[in-house]
Short mmCIF file of C-alpha atoms in Angstrom, two decimals:
data_model
loop_
_atom_site.label_atom_id
_atom_site.label_comp_id
_atom_site.label_asym_id
_atom_site.label_seq_id
_atom_site.Cartn_x
_atom_site.Cartn_y
_atom_site.Cartn_z
CA MET A 1 32.11 -75.57 -33.69
CA GLN A 2 29.07 -75.47 -35.92
CA ARG A 3 31.03 -77.23 -38.71
CA GLU A 4 32.26 -79.89 -36.20
CA LEU A 5 28.60 -80.46 -35.18
CA GLY A 6 27.65 -80.78 -38.75
CA LYS A 7 30.16 -83.37 -39.47
CA LEU A 8 29.20 -85.36 -36.33
CA GLU A 9 25.62 -85.17 -37.38
CA GLN A 10 26.47 -86.62 -40.95
CA ILE A 11 28.42 -89.44 -39.24
CA VAL A 12 25.55 -90.22 -36.82
CA GLU A 13 23.02 -90.13 -39.57
CA ARG A 14 25.01 -92.56 -41.57
CA GLU A 15 25.45 -94.79 -38.69
CA MET A 16 21.63 -94.84 -38.06
CA GLY A 17 21.53 -97.18 -40.92
CA LEU A 18 22.25 -99.96 -38.35
CA LEU A 19 18.57 -99.66 -37.39
CA ARG A 20 17.14 -100.11 -40.90
CA ARG A 21 16.32 -103.71 -40.09
CA LEU A 22 14.37 -102.88 -36.96
CA PRO A 23 11.06 -104.68 -37.24
CA CYS A 24 7.88 -102.52 -37.48
CA ALA A 25 6.01 -102.98 -34.26
CA VAL A 26 2.42 -101.94 -34.89
CA PRO A 27 -0.61 -101.79 -32.59
CA ASP A 28 -3.24 -104.36 -33.35
CA GLU A 29 -6.76 -103.32 -34.33
CA PRO A 30 -8.30 -103.93 -30.80
CA CYS A 31 -5.73 -101.65 -29.36
CA LEU A 32 -6.46 -98.99 -31.92
CA ALA A 33 -10.09 -99.28 -31.36
CA ARG A 34 -9.67 -98.69 -27.66
CA VAL A 35 -7.52 -95.71 -28.08
CA ARG A 36 -9.98 -94.19 -30.60
CA ALA A 37 -12.93 -94.78 -28.18
CA ALA A 38 -11.10 -93.37 -25.27
CA VAL A 39 -9.98 -90.20 -27.12
CA LEU A 40 -13.39 -89.53 -28.61
CA ALA A 41 -15.04 -90.04 -25.23
CA GLU A 42 -12.65 -87.56 -23.61
CA ASN A 43 -13.19 -85.16 -26.46
CA GLN A 44 -16.87 -85.28 -25.93
CA ARG A 45 -16.45 -84.55 -22.28
CA LEU A 46 -14.25 -81.67 -22.97
CA VAL A 47 -16.68 -80.14 -25.63
CA ARG A 48 -19.61 -80.33 -23.07
CA ARG A 49 -17.45 -78.76 -20.35
CA ARG A 50 -16.50 -75.86 -22.72
CA ARG A 51 -20.26 -75.36 -23.62
CA LEU A 52 -21.22 -75.30 -19.85
CA LEU A 53 -18.46 -72.87 -19.24
CA ARG A 54 -19.82 -70.47 -21.97
CA ILE A 55 -23.35 -70.81 -20.52
CA SER A 56 -22.33 -70.18 -16.92
CA ARG A 57 -20.19 -67.18 -17.84
CA THR A 58 -23.17 -65.84 -19.83
CA VAL A 59 -25.59 -66.49 -16.90
CA ALA A 60 -23.13 -65.12 -14.26
CA GLY A 61 -22.70 -62.00 -16.34
CA ALA A 62 -26.47 -61.60 -16.75
CA ALA A 63 -27.08 -62.15 -12.97
CA ALA A 64 -24.27 -59.68 -12.17
CA ALA A 65 -25.94 -57.04 -14.43
CA VAL A 66 -29.34 -57.77 -12.83
CA LEU A 67 -27.83 -57.41 -9.18
CA LEU A 68 -26.16 -54.16 -10.17
CA ALA A 69 -29.43 -52.94 -11.68
CA VAL A 70 -31.28 -53.96 -8.54
CA SER A 71 -28.85 -52.43 -6.23
CA LEU A 72 -28.78 -49.07 -8.16
CA ARG A 73 -32.71 -48.93 -7.88
CA LEU A 74 -32.80 -49.54 -4.16
CA PRO A 75 -34.81 -46.64 -2.78
CA ALA A 76 -32.98 -44.49 -0.26
CA GLY A 77 -33.89 -44.88 3.29
CA LEU A 78 -34.97 -48.49 3.03
CA HIS A 79 -33.19 -49.74 6.07
CA SER A 80 -36.07 -51.25 8.01
CA ALA A 81 -34.66 -54.87 7.40
CA ASP A 82 -31.39 -55.80 8.77
CA PRO A 83 -29.17 -55.18 5.72
CA GLU A 84 -26.20 -57.02 7.12
CA ALA A 85 -28.17 -60.11 7.68
CA ILE A 86 -29.76 -59.89 4.18
CA LEU A 87 -26.39 -59.20 2.54
CA GLY A 88 -25.00 -62.14 4.41
CA GLU A 89 -27.92 -64.49 3.15
CA TRP A 90 -27.29 -63.25 -0.45
CA ALA A 91 -23.56 -63.77 -0.13
CA VAL A 92 -24.24 -67.34 1.11
CA ALA A 93 -26.64 -67.87 -1.79
CA TRP A 94 -24.21 -66.51 -4.30
CA ASP A 95 -21.29 -68.71 -2.95
CA ALA A 96 -23.60 -71.78 -3.31
CA SER A 97 -24.21 -70.78 -6.94
CA ARG A 98 -20.53 -70.42 -7.70
CA THR A 99 -19.73 -73.61 -5.87
CA ARG A 100 -22.36 -75.40 -7.99
CA VAL A 101 -21.00 -73.95 -11.10
CA ALA A 102 -17.40 -74.86 -10.11
CA HIS A 103 -18.44 -78.45 -9.22
CA LEU A 104 -20.09 -78.86 -12.61
CA LEU A 105 -17.15 -77.46 -14.41
CA ASP A 106 -14.72 -79.78 -12.55
CA GLU A 107 -16.68 -82.93 -12.53
CA GLY A 108 -18.05 -82.54 -16.13
CA TRP A 109 -20.41 -85.06 -17.19
CA ARG A 110 -19.49 -88.70 -17.64
CA GLY A 111 -21.75 -89.02 -20.83
CA GLU A 112 -21.04 -92.61 -21.27
CA GLU A 113 -22.35 -93.47 -17.77
CA THR A 114 -25.55 -91.39 -17.75
CA ASP A 115 -28.13 -90.21 -20.17
CA ASP A 116 -26.46 -87.06 -21.52
CA ARG A 117 -29.71 -85.11 -22.25
CA VAL A 118 -31.19 -85.60 -18.89
CA ASP A 119 -27.92 -84.69 -17.10
CA ASP A 120 -27.34 -81.58 -19.28
CA GLU A 121 -30.99 -80.28 -18.70
CA ALA A 122 -31.16 -81.25 -15.07
CA ALA A 123 -27.77 -79.64 -14.34
CA ILE A 124 -28.61 -76.46 -16.18
CA ASP A 125 -31.94 -76.31 -14.45
CA ASP A 126 -30.18 -76.62 -11.02
CA LEU A 127 -27.89 -73.90 -12.13
CA PHE A 128 -30.72 -71.49 -13.03
CA GLN A 129 -32.52 -72.42 -9.81
CA SER A 130 -29.53 -71.61 -7.67
CA LEU A 131 -28.96 -68.24 -9.31
CA SER A 132 -32.67 -67.52 -9.13
CA GLN A 133 -32.54 -67.92 -5.32
CA THR A 134 -29.75 -65.55 -5.05
CA LEU A 135 -31.78 -62.95 -7.03
CA ASP A 136 -34.73 -63.65 -4.71
CA ARG A 137 -32.58 -62.81 -1.78
CA PHE A 138 -31.72 -59.36 -3.27
CA GLU A 139 -35.30 -58.63 -4.25
CA ASP A 140 -36.23 -58.77 -0.49
CA LEU A 141 -34.17 -55.63 0.06
CA MET B 1 0.95 -85.72 -45.73
CA ASP B 2 2.35 -82.34 -46.77
CA ARG B 3 2.69 -79.59 -44.36
CA THR B 4 -0.35 -77.75 -45.61
CA GLY B 5 -2.46 -80.78 -45.23
CA LEU B 6 -1.22 -81.52 -41.67
CA SER B 7 -1.76 -77.75 -40.86
CA GLU B 8 -5.47 -78.12 -41.92
CA LEU B 9 -5.78 -81.36 -40.08
CA LEU B 10 -4.51 -79.84 -36.88
CA GLN B 11 -6.75 -76.86 -37.17
CA ARG B 12 -9.68 -79.26 -37.32
CA ALA B 13 -8.41 -81.12 -34.45
CA CYS B 14 -7.99 -77.97 -32.45
CA ARG B 15 -11.68 -77.39 -33.16
CA ARG B 16 -12.19 -80.85 -31.74
CA GLU B 17 -13.64 -82.49 -34.83
CA PRO B 18 -13.94 -86.13 -34.08
CA ALA B 19 -12.83 -87.11 -37.56
CA ALA B 20 -9.62 -85.14 -37.39
CA LEU B 21 -8.66 -86.55 -34.03
CA THR B 22 -9.36 -90.14 -35.46
CA GLU B 23 -7.13 -89.28 -38.37
CA LEU B 24 -4.34 -88.12 -36.14
CA ILE B 25 -4.43 -91.41 -34.29
CA GLU B 26 -4.52 -93.46 -37.54
CA ARG B 27 -1.63 -91.50 -38.95
CA TYR B 28 0.76 -91.45 -35.88
CA SER B 29 -0.14 -94.59 -33.98
CA PRO B 30 2.26 -96.97 -35.81
CA ARG B 31 5.34 -94.75 -35.13
CA VAL B 32 4.31 -93.66 -31.53
CA PHE B 33 3.59 -97.27 -30.70
CA GLY B 34 6.81 -98.51 -32.26
CA LEU B 35 8.77 -96.05 -30.01
CA LEU B 36 6.78 -97.00 -26.79
CA TYR B 37 7.19 -100.71 -27.46
CA ARG B 38 10.82 -100.52 -28.08
CA LEU B 39 11.45 -98.31 -25.05
CA THR B 40 9.22 -100.19 -22.52
CA ARG B 41 9.83 -103.65 -24.10
CA SER B 42 6.32 -104.54 -23.18
CA ARG B 43 3.41 -104.59 -25.52
CA ASP B 44 0.83 -104.10 -22.73
CA ALA B 45 2.71 -101.07 -21.43
CA ALA B 46 3.13 -99.65 -24.96
CA GLU B 47 -0.67 -100.01 -25.54
CA ASP B 48 -1.44 -98.23 -22.33
CA LEU B 49 1.00 -95.48 -22.99
CA LEU B 50 -0.22 -95.08 -26.61
CA GLN B 51 -3.67 -94.39 -25.22
CA GLU B 52 -2.29 -92.01 -22.70
CA THR B 53 -0.27 -90.11 -25.24
CA PHE B 54 -3.35 -89.54 -27.42
CA LEU B 55 -5.55 -88.53 -24.30
CA ARG B 56 -2.97 -85.95 -23.43
CA VAL B 57 -3.01 -84.73 -27.03
CA VAL B 58 -6.83 -84.37 -27.02
CA ARG B 59 -6.91 -82.66 -23.60
CA THR B 60 -4.34 -79.96 -24.76
CA ILE B 61 -4.85 -79.85 -28.54
CA ASP B 62 -6.73 -76.58 -28.42
CA ARG B 63 -3.76 -74.91 -26.58
CA TYR B 64 -1.29 -76.34 -29.22
CA GLU B 65 0.45 -73.69 -31.33
CA HIS B 66 1.57 -75.02 -34.65
CA VAL B 67 4.88 -73.22 -34.67
CA GLY B 68 7.22 -76.18 -34.71
CA ARG B 69 6.62 -79.56 -35.75
CA PHE B 70 3.65 -81.51 -34.53
CA GLU B 71 5.71 -84.68 -34.37
CA ALA B 72 8.12 -83.03 -31.95
CA TRP B 73 5.28 -82.22 -29.64
CA LEU B 74 3.62 -85.66 -29.95
CA PHE B 75 6.84 -87.66 -29.48
CA ARG B 76 7.85 -85.57 -26.50
CA ILE B 77 4.56 -86.46 -24.82
CA ALA B 78 5.23 -90.11 -25.62
CA ALA B 79 8.95 -90.17 -24.58
CA ASN B 80 8.05 -88.34 -21.25
CA LEU B 81 5.39 -90.98 -20.52
CA ALA B 82 7.83 -93.81 -21.18
CA ARG B 83 10.40 -92.12 -18.99
CA ASP B 84 7.88 -91.64 -16.16
CA ARG B 85 6.89 -95.15 -16.31
CA ALA B 86 10.41 -96.37 -16.17
CA ARG B 87 11.15 -94.09 -13.02
CA GLN B 88 7.99 -95.37 -11.39
CA ARG B 89 9.10 -99.00 -11.97
CA ALA B 90 12.56 -98.11 -10.66
CA ARG B 91 11.03 -96.45 -7.56
CA ARG B 92 8.80 -99.39 -6.81
CA GLY B 93 11.65 -101.74 -7.30
CA ASP B 94 9.52 -103.45 -9.94
CA MET B 95 11.40 -106.53 -11.18
CA THR B 96 8.66 -107.73 -13.44
CA PRO B 97 10.54 -108.97 -16.49
CA VAL B 98 10.11 -107.22 -19.67
CA ASP B 99 9.14 -109.20 -22.71
CA VAL B 100 12.24 -111.44 -22.90
CA SER B 101 12.05 -111.65 -26.60
CA TRP B 102 11.34 -108.41 -28.35
CA ALA B 103 10.58 -110.33 -31.57
CA ASP B 104 6.84 -110.24 -31.43
CA GLU B 105 5.09 -112.47 -34.10
CA ARG B 106 2.97 -109.36 -34.87
CA ASP B 107 6.12 -107.51 -35.82
CA GLN B 108 6.38 -106.83 -39.41
CA PRO B 109 9.57 -106.95 -41.38
CA ALA B 110 11.27 -103.61 -41.80
CA ASP B 111 10.65 -101.93 -45.13
CA HIS B 112 14.14 -102.65 -46.02
CA ASP B 113 13.49 -106.41 -45.89
CA LEU B 114 10.19 -106.45 -47.51
CA VAL B 115 11.62 -106.10 -51.07
CA ARG B 116 13.91 -109.25 -50.55
CA ALA B 117 11.47 -111.46 -48.62
CA THR B 118 10.70 -113.99 -51.22
CA ASP B 119 13.55 -116.43 -50.77
CA PRO B 120 12.90 -118.79 -47.75
CA LEU B 121 16.65 -118.69 -46.83
CA GLU B 122 16.69 -115.05 -47.10
CA ARG B 123 13.67 -114.90 -44.73
CA VAL B 124 15.44 -116.89 -42.09
CA VAL B 125 18.62 -114.56 -42.48
CA GLN B 126 16.40 -111.58 -42.10
CA ARG B 127 14.74 -113.01 -39.05
CA GLU B 128 18.02 -113.71 -37.32
CA ALA B 129 19.33 -110.34 -38.12
CA ARG B 130 16.23 -108.69 -36.73
CA GLU B 131 16.63 -110.78 -33.49
CA GLN B 132 20.23 -109.90 -33.21
CA LEU B 133 19.40 -106.18 -33.63
CA LEU B 134 16.77 -106.37 -31.04
CA ALA B 135 19.09 -108.10 -28.53
CA ALA B 136 21.75 -105.55 -29.12
CA LEU B 137 19.33 -102.87 -28.62
CA GLY B 138 18.32 -104.34 -25.30
CA ARG B 139 21.77 -104.06 -24.06
CA LEU B 140 22.01 -100.27 -24.52
CA SER B 141 21.55 -97.95 -21.64
CA GLU B 142 18.08 -96.38 -21.40
CA PRO B 143 19.28 -92.74 -22.50
CA GLU B 144 21.24 -94.40 -25.50
CA ARG B 145 18.30 -96.62 -26.41
CA GLU B 146 15.91 -93.60 -26.18
CA ILE B 147 17.82 -91.33 -28.38
CA VAL B 148 18.38 -93.78 -31.25
CA LEU B 149 14.76 -95.03 -31.11
CA LEU B 150 13.42 -91.44 -31.05
CA ARG B 151 15.45 -90.59 -34.10
CA HIS B 152 14.30 -93.77 -35.89
CA TYR B 153 10.61 -93.45 -35.14
CA SER B 154 10.00 -89.75 -34.86
CA GLU B 155 11.94 -88.95 -38.08
CA LEU B 156 12.81 -85.63 -36.41
CA SER B 157 16.17 -84.26 -36.88
CA PHE B 158 18.90 -84.44 -34.08
CA ARG B 159 18.44 -80.74 -33.58
CA GLU B 160 14.63 -81.17 -32.86
CA ILE B 161 15.28 -84.28 -30.66
CA ALA B 162 17.79 -82.34 -28.75
CA GLU B 163 15.13 -79.64 -28.05
CA LEU B 164 12.63 -82.22 -27.23
CA LEU B 165 15.05 -83.73 -24.61
CA GLY B 166 16.17 -80.41 -23.41
CA VAL B 167 19.80 -80.94 -24.09
CA PRO B 168 22.29 -79.23 -26.36
CA LEU B 169 22.67 -80.51 -29.93
CA GLY B 170 26.21 -81.56 -29.27
CA THR B 171 25.08 -83.66 -26.24
CA ALA B 172 22.33 -85.32 -28.29
CA LEU B 173 24.77 -86.14 -31.09
CA ALA B 174 27.39 -87.47 -28.79
CA ARG B 175 24.80 -89.63 -27.02
CA ALA B 176 23.57 -91.07 -30.33
CA HIS B 177 27.14 -91.56 -31.61
CA ARG B 178 28.04 -93.45 -28.37
CA ALA B 179 24.78 -95.49 -28.66
CA LEU B 180 25.43 -96.52 -32.20
CA LYS B 181 29.06 -97.51 -31.45
CA HIS B 182 27.77 -99.69 -28.59
CA LEU B 183 25.15 -101.06 -30.83
CA ARG B 184 27.72 -102.05 -33.55
CA ALA B 185 29.85 -103.68 -30.76
CA HIS B 186 26.95 -105.69 -29.35
CA LEU B 187 25.91 -106.86 -32.80
CA ALA B 188 29.42 -108.13 -33.45
CA ASP B 189 29.06 -110.07 -30.03
CA GLU B 190 25.72 -111.50 -31.24
CA VAL B 191 27.19 -112.95 -34.42
#
């Protein structure tokens, strides 16, 4: 079977000589320039998204560690406030932070439409603000 | 480019170095465009699909594992995009005529003809031969045209093309053999 396939392949390869006169259709320079620009812009967007993902994982990890540390240091018997209500507020604040991170990750930045530096710093500031608010909720316990 | 050079280029592209991505575009655009143009028979469509091909490459390059041949991965993306476009056109009942003449003035002679292009009469003969070949290719069915053009432009083996198309090697070879037989018959009609 393999031998027959090998022979068929040789025949077909020989017959492919029919296409040797096929003209070379090449993209023109404006087309190539558009492709390069689109690819490099997309690459830049993906690089930024990866950077934010690394930052958000680091921040989320740190926030989780802080929350754990705070929860372990809670004095016993501190039940004067309504713990369920406080935990509920904390959960809402934490969800809001995660939603914000997910939104930033999904949407990314459109660097070509906005000023990259302003977007980067403003978005990261928002992220820290949001996480800080969730920590504040826990400090109230 | 030898395999070592390509391997290093792909590693740099996986790290998202812009210069490496640009080099991939420069290196492979002619062949990818050639395939897309001959499959879609539309320069505009080929340009759009060329861009989409490389956008897909850049989106997934960091997950690409260089175990096979890069060309197989690249031309699979291009061929799938061309096939998707053809299916969408068929679903929409798109009767927009494709470029009637494939002979685009921007086409360059095949390497085979460049050597003998000095004599004016020879140039006329070559041009006619090219037009006849293009007309004959246009008369092949989509699967037949796809497989011979893939072999021509990707320079992959038929074994690799069979994997790319998800068919057994025997099927790929039989399809190519049938395609070339039809091509020869159409060329005889064109003369």
